[in-house]
Amino acid sequence: MVDAVLLQEAVQGATIIGAVLLILAVVTVASAIEIVNAYEKRALTVFGEYRKLLEPGINFVPPFVSKTYTFDMRTQTLDVPRQEAITRDNSPVTADAVVYIKVMNAKKAFLEVDDYKRAVSNLAQTTLRAVLGDMELDDTLNKRQEINAKIRRELDEPTDEWGIRVESVEVREVNPSKDVQQAMEEQTSAERRRRAMILEAQGERRSAIEKAEGDKQSNIIRAQGEKQSQILEAQGDAISTVLRARSAESMGERAVIEKGMETLESIGQGESTTFVLPQELSSLIGRYGKHLTGSDVKQDGEMLDSLEFDAETRELLGLDDIEKIISNIDEEADMQGAIEEIEEQAEAVKEGQTATDIKDPDEVVDETADDFEFEEKS
């Protein structure tokens, strides 16, 4: 009975020992195996001594006495807190930035710096304040790329010693103080009002120039129309003068004949039987017969001529050109329509309704001069 109890206790003790050994073995294996992700590297220390970097995959390390430190080898983003700075022209500004870094040497990052992320962030803060302090306010607002480049250059040298590479620096916001912002807004508003006034003045100037040009075209075309109208009116007056001269010529001839007939009648009623007739009496009778019959009367084989204007008077009155002048009367109506059309074009130009169909003033003057020269030659 006692042996059975002892045997049972021995089995239980062996079972416990086996379980403990199994657990110890599992813990040992687990402690001896390090699984490193593909984007990581781990620094291995044994009894506090740096041994090596563990590469991605399964790595075996001394159990229980080893310790590893993980380093992410991907590009990491560090937010630089908002910083206050005073520019070179004594204007307060606030700015924040983002720094993109990458661990290039995990051994240096492990051995040369305590916490590389915090170290880079603090260094970026002081560098940001220093860069803003060396610039004018306008430069801090406009030269964003220059600020980024300066900060990156300042961070490159110390971070290289830590095995860290600064890939990029981006300043997100640079804000001046509220008073400065208000002054800048007022300046911007004044500049916009100035530009608006300049544009308005330029528009009015352009409108005045175009209106003056239109008035000029209108006046020139109207002057041409008035010139043609005056020419036609003068031609009409000349024609009227010629016709009146012809009528006066005919009436004068008839008056001479009638006066001569009256004289002959008074002579015939006299008591004397002897009459002295002037040499021109036969011509007078011939003219009277011409007016009665429409033909000349011959005496002694010679043609009796009616009274005519001399050559100088005929040239002055334009009697030789009477047929050409009278033919112009038919053209006057057509020219009057052309004048009205010219005046309508002038009004259209003045109002700015059309400008493409109107010829150049010099061209209109030349064409008009050519037309009158052609009429005179013909």
CSV table of C-alpha atoms in Angstrom, one decimal:
chain,number,residue,atom,x,y,z
A,1,MET,CA,0.0,0.0,0.0
A,2,VAL,CA,2.8,2.3,0.9
A,3,ASP,CA,4.7,1.3,-2.2
A,4,ALA,CA,1.7,2.2,-4.4
A,5,VAL,CA,1.5,5.6,-2.8
A,6,LEU,CA,5.2,6.2,-3.3
A,7,LEU,CA,5.0,5.1,-6.9
A,8,GLN,CA,2.1,7.5,-7.5
A,9,GLU,CA,4.0,10.4,-5.9
A,10,ALA,CA,7.0,9.6,-8.0
A,11,VAL,CA,5.0,9.6,-11.2
A,12,GLN,CA,3.4,12.9,-10.2
A,13,GLY,CA,6.8,14.4,-9.4
A,14,ALA,CA,8.2,13.2,-12.8
A,15,THR,CA,5.2,14.6,-14.6
A,16,ILE,CA,5.7,18.0,-13.0
A,17,ILE,CA,9.4,18.0,-13.8
A,18,GLY,CA,8.7,17.0,-17.3
A,19,ALA,CA,6.2,19.8,-17.7
A,20,VAL,CA,8.7,22.3,-16.2
A,21,LEU,CA,11.4,21.1,-18.6
A,22,LEU,CA,9.0,21.4,-21.5
A,23,ILE,CA,8.0,24.9,-20.6
A,24,LEU,CA,11.6,25.8,-20.1
A,25,ALA,CA,12.5,24.4,-23.5
A,26,VAL,CA,9.7,26.3,-25.2
A,27,VAL,CA,10.7,29.5,-23.5
A,28,THR,CA,14.3,28.9,-24.4
A,29,VAL,CA,13.5,28.3,-28.0
A,30,ALA,CA,11.3,31.4,-28.1
A,31,SER,CA,14.0,33.5,-26.5
A,32,ALA,CA,16.6,32.2,-29.0
A,33,ILE,CA,14.6,33.0,-32.1
A,34,GLU,CA,14.1,36.6,-33.4
A,35,ILE,CA,11.8,37.2,-36.4
A,36,VAL,CA,12.6,40.5,-38.1
A,37,ASN,CA,10.2,42.1,-40.5
A,38,ALA,CA,11.2,43.0,-44.0
A,39,TYR,CA,11.2,46.8,-43.4
A,40,GLU,CA,13.2,46.5,-40.1
A,41,LYS,CA,16.6,45.9,-38.7
A,42,ARG,CA,17.4,45.0,-35.1
A,43,ALA,CA,20.5,45.8,-33.0
A,44,LEU,CA,21.5,42.7,-30.9
A,45,THR,CA,23.2,43.1,-27.5
A,46,VAL,CA,24.4,40.2,-25.3
A,47,PHE,CA,25.0,41.0,-21.7
A,48,GLY,CA,24.7,44.7,-22.8
A,49,GLU,CA,27.4,44.4,-25.4
A,50,TYR,CA,26.6,45.3,-29.0
A,51,ARG,CA,27.0,42.3,-31.2
A,52,LYS,CA,25.4,42.8,-34.6
A,53,LEU,CA,22.4,43.9,-36.7
A,54,LEU,CA,19.7,41.3,-37.3
A,55,GLU,CA,18.6,41.2,-40.9
A,56,PRO,CA,15.0,40.5,-41.9
A,57,GLY,CA,13.9,36.9,-41.5
A,58,ILE,CA,14.5,34.3,-38.7
A,59,ASN,CA,17.6,34.9,-36.5
A,60,PHE,CA,18.9,32.8,-33.7
A,61,VAL,CA,20.3,34.7,-30.6
A,62,PRO,CA,21.6,33.6,-27.2
A,63,PRO,CA,18.5,33.0,-25.1
A,64,PHE,CA,17.8,34.9,-21.9
A,65,VAL,CA,20.9,37.1,-22.2
A,66,SER,CA,20.1,38.9,-25.4
A,67,LYS,CA,18.2,42.0,-26.1
A,68,THR,CA,17.2,43.6,-29.4
A,69,TYR,CA,16.4,47.2,-30.5
A,70,THR,CA,14.1,47.7,-33.5
A,71,PHE,CA,14.8,50.3,-36.3
A,72,ASP,CA,12.3,51.0,-39.0
A,73,MET,CA,14.2,51.4,-42.3
A,74,ARG,CA,11.4,53.1,-44.1
A,75,THR,CA,11.0,56.9,-44.6
A,76,GLN,CA,9.5,58.3,-41.5
A,77,THR,CA,7.6,61.6,-40.9
A,78,LEU,CA,8.4,63.9,-38.0
A,79,ASP,CA,6.1,66.8,-37.1
A,80,VAL,CA,8.0,69.9,-36.0
A,81,PRO,CA,5.8,71.7,-33.5
A,82,ARG,CA,4.8,75.3,-34.2
A,83,GLN,CA,7.7,77.7,-33.5
A,84,GLU,CA,7.7,81.4,-32.8
A,85,ALA,CA,10.5,83.5,-34.3
A,86,ILE,CA,11.4,87.2,-34.9
A,87,THR,CA,12.4,88.1,-38.4
A,88,ARG,CA,15.3,90.3,-39.3
A,89,ASP,CA,13.0,93.3,-39.7
A,90,ASN,CA,11.6,92.6,-36.2
A,91,SER,CA,8.3,91.1,-37.2
A,92,PRO,CA,7.0,88.2,-35.1
A,93,VAL,CA,6.0,85.0,-37.1
A,94,THR,CA,5.0,81.5,-36.3
A,95,ALA,CA,5.8,78.5,-38.4
A,96,ASP,CA,5.6,74.7,-38.3
A,97,ALA,CA,7.2,72.1,-40.6
A,98,VAL,CA,7.4,68.4,-41.5
A,99,VAL,CA,10.7,66.5,-41.8
A,100,TYR,CA,11.0,63.3,-43.7
A,101,ILE,CA,13.9,61.1,-42.5
A,102,LYS,CA,15.3,57.6,-43.2
A,103,VAL,CA,17.6,55.4,-41.1
A,104,MET,CA,20.6,54.6,-43.3
A,105,ASN,CA,22.8,53.1,-40.7
A,106,ALA,CA,21.0,51.4,-37.8
A,107,LYS,CA,24.3,50.8,-35.9
A,108,LYS,CA,25.0,54.5,-35.8
A,109,ALA,CA,21.4,55.3,-34.9
A,110,PHE,CA,21.7,52.8,-32.1
A,111,LEU,CA,25.2,53.8,-30.8
A,112,GLU,CA,25.5,57.5,-31.6
A,113,VAL,CA,22.2,59.0,-30.4
A,114,ASP,CA,19.8,58.2,-27.7
A,115,ASP,CA,16.5,58.7,-29.5
A,116,TYR,CA,17.1,59.7,-33.1
A,117,LYS,CA,13.5,60.8,-33.7
A,118,ARG,CA,13.4,63.2,-30.8
A,119,ALA,CA,16.9,64.4,-31.6
A,120,VAL,CA,16.0,65.2,-35.2
A,121,SER,CA,12.8,66.9,-34.2
A,122,ASN,CA,14.6,69.2,-31.6
A,123,LEU,CA,17.3,70.0,-34.1
A,124,ALA,CA,14.6,70.9,-36.8
A,125,GLN,CA,12.9,73.2,-34.3
A,126,THR,CA,16.0,75.3,-33.5
A,127,THR,CA,17.0,75.4,-37.2
A,128,LEU,CA,13.6,76.6,-38.2
A,129,ARG,CA,13.7,79.5,-35.7
A,130,ALA,CA,17.3,80.4,-36.8
A,131,VAL,CA,16.4,80.4,-40.6
A,132,LEU,CA,13.3,82.6,-40.0
A,133,GLY,CA,15.3,85.0,-37.9
A,134,ASP,CA,17.8,85.6,-40.7
A,135,MET,CA,15.1,86.6,-43.3
A,136,GLU,CA,12.9,89.5,-43.9
A,137,LEU,CA,9.2,89.1,-43.3
A,138,ASP,CA,8.3,89.3,-47.0
A,139,ASP,CA,10.9,86.6,-47.8
A,140,THR,CA,9.5,84.3,-45.1
A,141,LEU,CA,6.1,84.5,-46.8
A,142,ASN,CA,7.3,84.2,-50.4
A,143,LYS,CA,10.5,82.1,-50.4
A,144,ARG,CA,9.1,78.9,-49.0
A,145,GLN,CA,11.4,76.7,-51.1
A,146,GLU,CA,14.5,78.7,-49.9
A,147,ILE,CA,13.5,78.1,-46.3
A,148,ASN,CA,13.1,74.4,-46.9
A,149,ALA,CA,16.5,74.1,-48.6
A,150,LYS,CA,18.3,76.0,-45.7
A,151,ILE,CA,16.7,73.9,-43.0
A,152,ARG,CA,17.7,70.7,-44.9
A,153,ARG,CA,21.3,71.9,-45.3
A,154,GLU,CA,21.5,72.7,-41.6
A,155,LEU,CA,20.2,69.2,-40.7
A,156,ASP,CA,22.4,67.2,-43.0
A,157,GLU,CA,25.7,67.3,-41.2
A,158,PRO,CA,24.6,66.3,-37.7
A,159,THR,CA,22.1,63.7,-38.8
A,160,ASP,CA,24.8,62.0,-41.0
A,161,GLU,CA,26.7,61.3,-37.8
A,162,TRP,CA,23.6,59.6,-36.4
A,163,GLY,CA,23.2,57.4,-39.5
A,164,ILE,CA,20.0,59.4,-40.4
A,165,ARG,CA,19.3,61.0,-43.8
A,166,VAL,CA,17.0,64.0,-44.1
A,167,GLU,CA,15.2,63.4,-47.3
A,168,SER,CA,13.0,66.5,-47.3
A,169,VAL,CA,11.8,69.4,-45.2
A,170,GLU,CA,8.5,71.1,-45.9
A,171,VAL,CA,7.4,74.3,-44.0
A,172,ARG,CA,3.7,74.1,-43.8
A,173,GLU,CA,2.6,77.5,-42.6
A,174,VAL,CA,4.3,80.8,-41.9
A,175,ASN,CA,1.9,83.2,-40.2
A,176,PRO,CA,2.7,86.8,-39.1
A,177,SER,CA,1.1,88.4,-36.1
A,178,LYS,CA,-2.5,89.6,-36.3
A,179,ASP,CA,-1.4,93.3,-36.5
A,180,VAL,CA,0.9,92.5,-39.4
A,181,GLN,CA,-1.8,90.4,-41.1
A,182,GLN,CA,-4.3,93.3,-40.8
A,183,ALA,CA,-1.7,95.8,-42.2
A,184,MET,CA,-1.0,93.4,-45.1
A,185,GLU,CA,-4.7,93.0,-45.9
A,186,GLU,CA,-5.1,96.8,-46.0
A,187,GLN,CA,-2.1,97.1,-48.3
A,188,THR,CA,-3.5,94.4,-50.6
A,189,SER,CA,-6.9,96.1,-50.7
A,190,ALA,CA,-5.2,99.5,-51.5
A,191,GLU,CA,-3.2,97.8,-54.3
A,192,ARG,CA,-6.3,96.2,-55.7
A,193,ARG,CA,-8.2,99.6,-55.7
A,194,ARG,CA,-5.2,101.2,-57.4
A,195,ARG,CA,-5.2,98.6,-60.1
A,196,ALA,CA,-9.0,98.9,-60.5
A,197,MET,CA,-8.6,102.7,-60.9
A,198,ILE,CA,-5.8,102.2,-63.5
A,199,LEU,CA,-7.9,99.7,-65.5
A,200,GLU,CA,-10.9,102.0,-65.4
A,201,ALA,CA,-8.8,105.0,-66.5
A,202,GLN,CA,-7.3,102.9,-69.3
A,203,GLY,CA,-10.8,101.8,-70.4
A,204,GLU,CA,-12.1,105.4,-70.5
A,205,ARG,CA,-9.0,106.5,-72.4
A,206,ARG,CA,-9.5,103.7,-74.9
A,207,SER,CA,-13.2,104.5,-75.2
A,208,ALA,CA,-12.4,108.2,-75.8
A,209,ILE,CA,-9.8,107.4,-78.4
A,210,GLU,CA,-12.2,105.1,-80.3
A,211,LYS,CA,-15.0,107.7,-80.1
A,212,ALA,CA,-12.7,110.4,-81.4
A,213,GLU,CA,-11.6,108.1,-84.2
A,214,GLY,CA,-15.2,107.4,-85.0
A,215,ASP,CA,-16.0,111.1,-85.0
A,216,LYS,CA,-13.0,111.7,-87.2
A,217,GLN,CA,-14.1,109.1,-89.7
A,218,SER,CA,-17.7,110.4,-89.6
A,219,ASN,CA,-16.6,114.0,-90.1
A,220,ILE,CA,-14.4,113.1,-93.0
A,221,ILE,CA,-17.1,111.1,-94.8
A,222,ARG,CA,-19.7,113.8,-94.1
A,223,ALA,CA,-17.3,116.4,-95.5
A,224,GLN,CA,-17.0,114.3,-98.6
A,225,GLY,CA,-20.7,114.1,-98.9
A,226,GLU,CA,-21.1,117.8,-98.4
A,227,LYS,CA,-18.4,118.4,-100.9
A,228,GLN,CA,-20.2,116.3,-103.5
A,229,SER,CA,-23.5,117.9,-102.7
A,230,GLN,CA,-21.9,121.4,-103.1
A,231,ILE,CA,-20.4,120.3,-106.4
A,232,LEU,CA,-23.7,119.1,-107.7
A,233,GLU,CA,-25.4,122.2,-106.4
A,234,ALA,CA,-22.8,124.3,-108.2
A,235,GLN,CA,-23.3,122.3,-111.4
A,236,GLY,CA,-27.1,122.9,-111.1
A,237,ASP,CA,-26.5,126.6,-110.6
A,238,ALA,CA,-24.3,126.6,-113.7
A,239,ILE,CA,-26.9,124.8,-115.7
A,240,SER,CA,-29.5,127.2,-114.5
A,241,THR,CA,-27.3,130.2,-115.4
A,242,VAL,CA,-26.7,128.8,-118.9
A,243,LEU,CA,-30.4,128.2,-119.5
A,244,ARG,CA,-31.2,131.7,-118.3
A,245,ALA,CA,-28.4,133.1,-120.6
A,246,ARG,CA,-29.9,131.2,-123.6
A,247,SER,CA,-33.3,132.5,-122.6
A,248,ALA,CA,-31.9,136.0,-122.3
A,249,GLU,CA,-30.2,135.7,-125.7
A,250,SER,CA,-33.5,134.6,-127.3
A,251,MET,CA,-35.5,137.3,-125.6
A,252,GLY,CA,-32.9,140.0,-126.5
A,253,GLU,CA,-33.0,139.0,-130.1
A,254,ARG,CA,-36.8,139.1,-130.1
A,255,ALA,CA,-36.8,142.4,-128.3
A,256,VAL,CA,-34.5,143.9,-131.0
A,257,ILE,CA,-36.8,142.6,-133.7
A,258,GLU,CA,-40.0,143.9,-132.1
A,259,LYS,CA,-38.4,147.3,-131.5
A,260,GLY,CA,-37.3,147.4,-135.2
A,261,MET,CA,-40.8,146.5,-136.4
A,262,GLU,CA,-42.3,149.2,-134.2
A,263,THR,CA,-39.8,151.7,-135.7
A,264,LEU,CA,-40.7,150.7,-139.2
A,265,GLU,CA,-44.4,151.1,-138.3
A,266,SER,CA,-43.8,154.6,-137.0
A,267,ILE,CA,-41.8,155.5,-140.1
A,268,GLY,CA,-44.6,154.2,-142.4
A,269,GLN,CA,-47.2,156.3,-140.6
A,270,GLY,CA,-45.2,159.5,-141.2
A,271,GLU,CA,-46.0,162.1,-143.9
A,272,SER,CA,-42.6,161.9,-145.5
A,273,THR,CA,-42.3,159.9,-148.7
A,274,THR,CA,-38.6,159.5,-148.5
A,275,PHE,CA,-37.3,156.9,-146.0
A,276,VAL,CA,-33.7,156.3,-145.0
A,277,LEU,CA,-33.3,152.7,-143.9
A,278,PRO,CA,-30.3,151.6,-141.9
A,279,GLN,CA,-28.0,148.9,-143.5
A,280,GLU,CA,-29.1,146.4,-140.8
A,281,LEU,CA,-32.8,146.6,-141.7
A,282,SER,CA,-32.4,143.6,-144.0
A,283,SER,CA,-30.7,141.7,-141.3
A,284,LEU,CA,-33.5,142.8,-138.9
A,285,ILE,CA,-36.1,141.4,-141.3
A,286,GLY,CA,-34.1,138.2,-141.7
A,287,ARG,CA,-34.0,137.8,-137.9
A,288,TYR,CA,-37.8,138.4,-137.7
A,289,GLY,CA,-38.3,135.8,-140.4
A,290,LYS,CA,-36.1,133.4,-138.6
A,291,HIS,CA,-38.1,133.7,-135.4
A,292,LEU,CA,-41.3,133.2,-137.4
A,293,THR,CA,-40.2,130.3,-139.5
A,294,GLY,CA,-37.3,128.9,-137.6
A,295,SER,CA,-35.0,129.3,-140.6
A,296,ASP,CA,-32.5,131.9,-141.7
A,297,VAL,CA,-33.2,134.4,-144.5
A,298,LYS,CA,-30.7,134.9,-147.3
A,299,GLN,CA,-30.1,138.3,-148.9
A,300,ASP,CA,-27.9,138.7,-151.9
A,301,GLY,CA,-26.8,135.1,-151.4
A,302,GLU,CA,-25.5,135.7,-147.8
A,303,MET,CA,-26.8,134.1,-144.6
A,304,LEU,CA,-28.3,136.5,-142.1
A,305,ASP,CA,-26.8,135.6,-138.7
A,306,SER,CA,-28.7,136.0,-135.5
A,307,LEU,CA,-27.1,137.8,-132.5
A,308,GLU,CA,-24.6,135.5,-130.8
A,309,PHE,CA,-22.4,135.7,-127.7
A,310,ASP,CA,-18.8,136.3,-128.3
A,311,ALA,CA,-16.3,133.5,-127.7
A,312,GLU,CA,-15.1,134.8,-124.3
A,313,THR,CA,-18.7,135.1,-123.1
A,314,ARG,CA,-19.6,131.6,-124.3
A,315,GLU,CA,-16.6,130.1,-122.6
A,316,LEU,CA,-17.4,131.9,-119.4
A,317,LEU,CA,-21.0,130.7,-119.4
A,318,GLY,CA,-20.1,127.2,-120.7
A,319,LEU,CA,-22.5,127.4,-123.6
A,320,ASP,CA,-20.3,125.0,-125.7
A,321,ASP,CA,-20.6,122.4,-122.9
A,322,ILE,CA,-24.3,122.8,-122.3
A,323,GLU,CA,-25.1,119.3,-123.5
A,324,LYS,CA,-22.6,117.7,-121.1
A,325,ILE,CA,-23.8,119.9,-118.2
A,326,ILE,CA,-27.4,119.1,-118.9
A,327,SER,CA,-26.6,115.3,-118.9
A,328,ASN,CA,-25.3,115.7,-115.4
A,329,ILE,CA,-28.8,116.6,-114.2
A,330,ASP,CA,-29.8,112.9,-114.6
A,331,GLU,CA,-26.9,111.8,-112.5
A,332,GLU,CA,-27.8,114.3,-109.7
A,333,ALA,CA,-30.6,112.1,-108.3
A,334,ASP,CA,-28.2,109.1,-108.1
A,335,MET,CA,-25.5,111.2,-106.4
A,336,GLN,CA,-28.0,112.5,-103.9
A,337,GLY,CA,-28.8,108.8,-102.9
A,338,ALA,CA,-25.0,108.2,-102.6
A,339,ILE,CA,-24.7,111.3,-100.3
A,340,GLU,CA,-27.5,110.0,-98.1
A,341,GLU,CA,-25.7,106.6,-97.9
A,342,ILE,CA,-22.4,108.4,-97.0
A,343,GLU,CA,-24.2,110.3,-94.2
A,344,GLU,CA,-25.7,107.1,-92.8
A,345,GLN,CA,-22.3,105.5,-92.8
A,346,ALA,CA,-20.9,108.5,-91.0
A,347,GLU,CA,-23.6,108.3,-88.3
A,348,ALA,CA,-22.9,104.5,-87.9
A,349,VAL,CA,-19.2,105.2,-87.4
A,350,LYS,CA,-19.9,107.9,-84.9
A,351,GLU,CA,-22.1,105.6,-82.9
A,352,GLY,CA,-19.6,102.7,-83.1
A,353,GLN,CA,-22.0,100.4,-84.8
A,354,THR,CA,-19.7,99.5,-87.7
A,355,ALA,CA,-16.2,100.1,-88.8
A,356,THR,CA,-15.2,97.3,-91.2
A,357,ASP,CA,-17.2,98.5,-94.3
A,358,ILE,CA,-15.9,102.1,-94.2
A,359,LYS,CA,-12.9,102.9,-96.3
A,360,ASP,CA,-10.0,104.9,-95.2
A,361,PRO,CA,-10.6,108.7,-95.4
A,362,ASP,CA,-7.6,109.3,-97.7
A,363,GLU,CA,-8.9,106.5,-100.0
A,364,VAL,CA,-12.3,108.2,-100.1
A,365,VAL,CA,-10.8,111.5,-101.0
A,366,ASP,CA,-8.6,110.0,-103.7
A,367,GLU,CA,-11.6,108.1,-105.2
A,368,THR,CA,-13.7,111.2,-105.2
A,369,ALA,CA,-11.0,113.3,-106.9
A,370,ASP,CA,-10.5,110.6,-109.5
A,371,ASP,CA,-14.3,110.5,-110.2
A,372,PHE,CA,-14.4,114.3,-110.8
A,373,GLU,CA,-11.3,114.2,-112.9
A,374,PHE,CA,-12.8,111.5,-115.1
A,375,GLU,CA,-16.0,113.5,-115.5
A,376,GLU,CA,-14.1,116.6,-116.5
A,377,LYS,CA,-12.0,114.7,-119.1
A,378,SER,CA,-15.1,113.0,-120.5
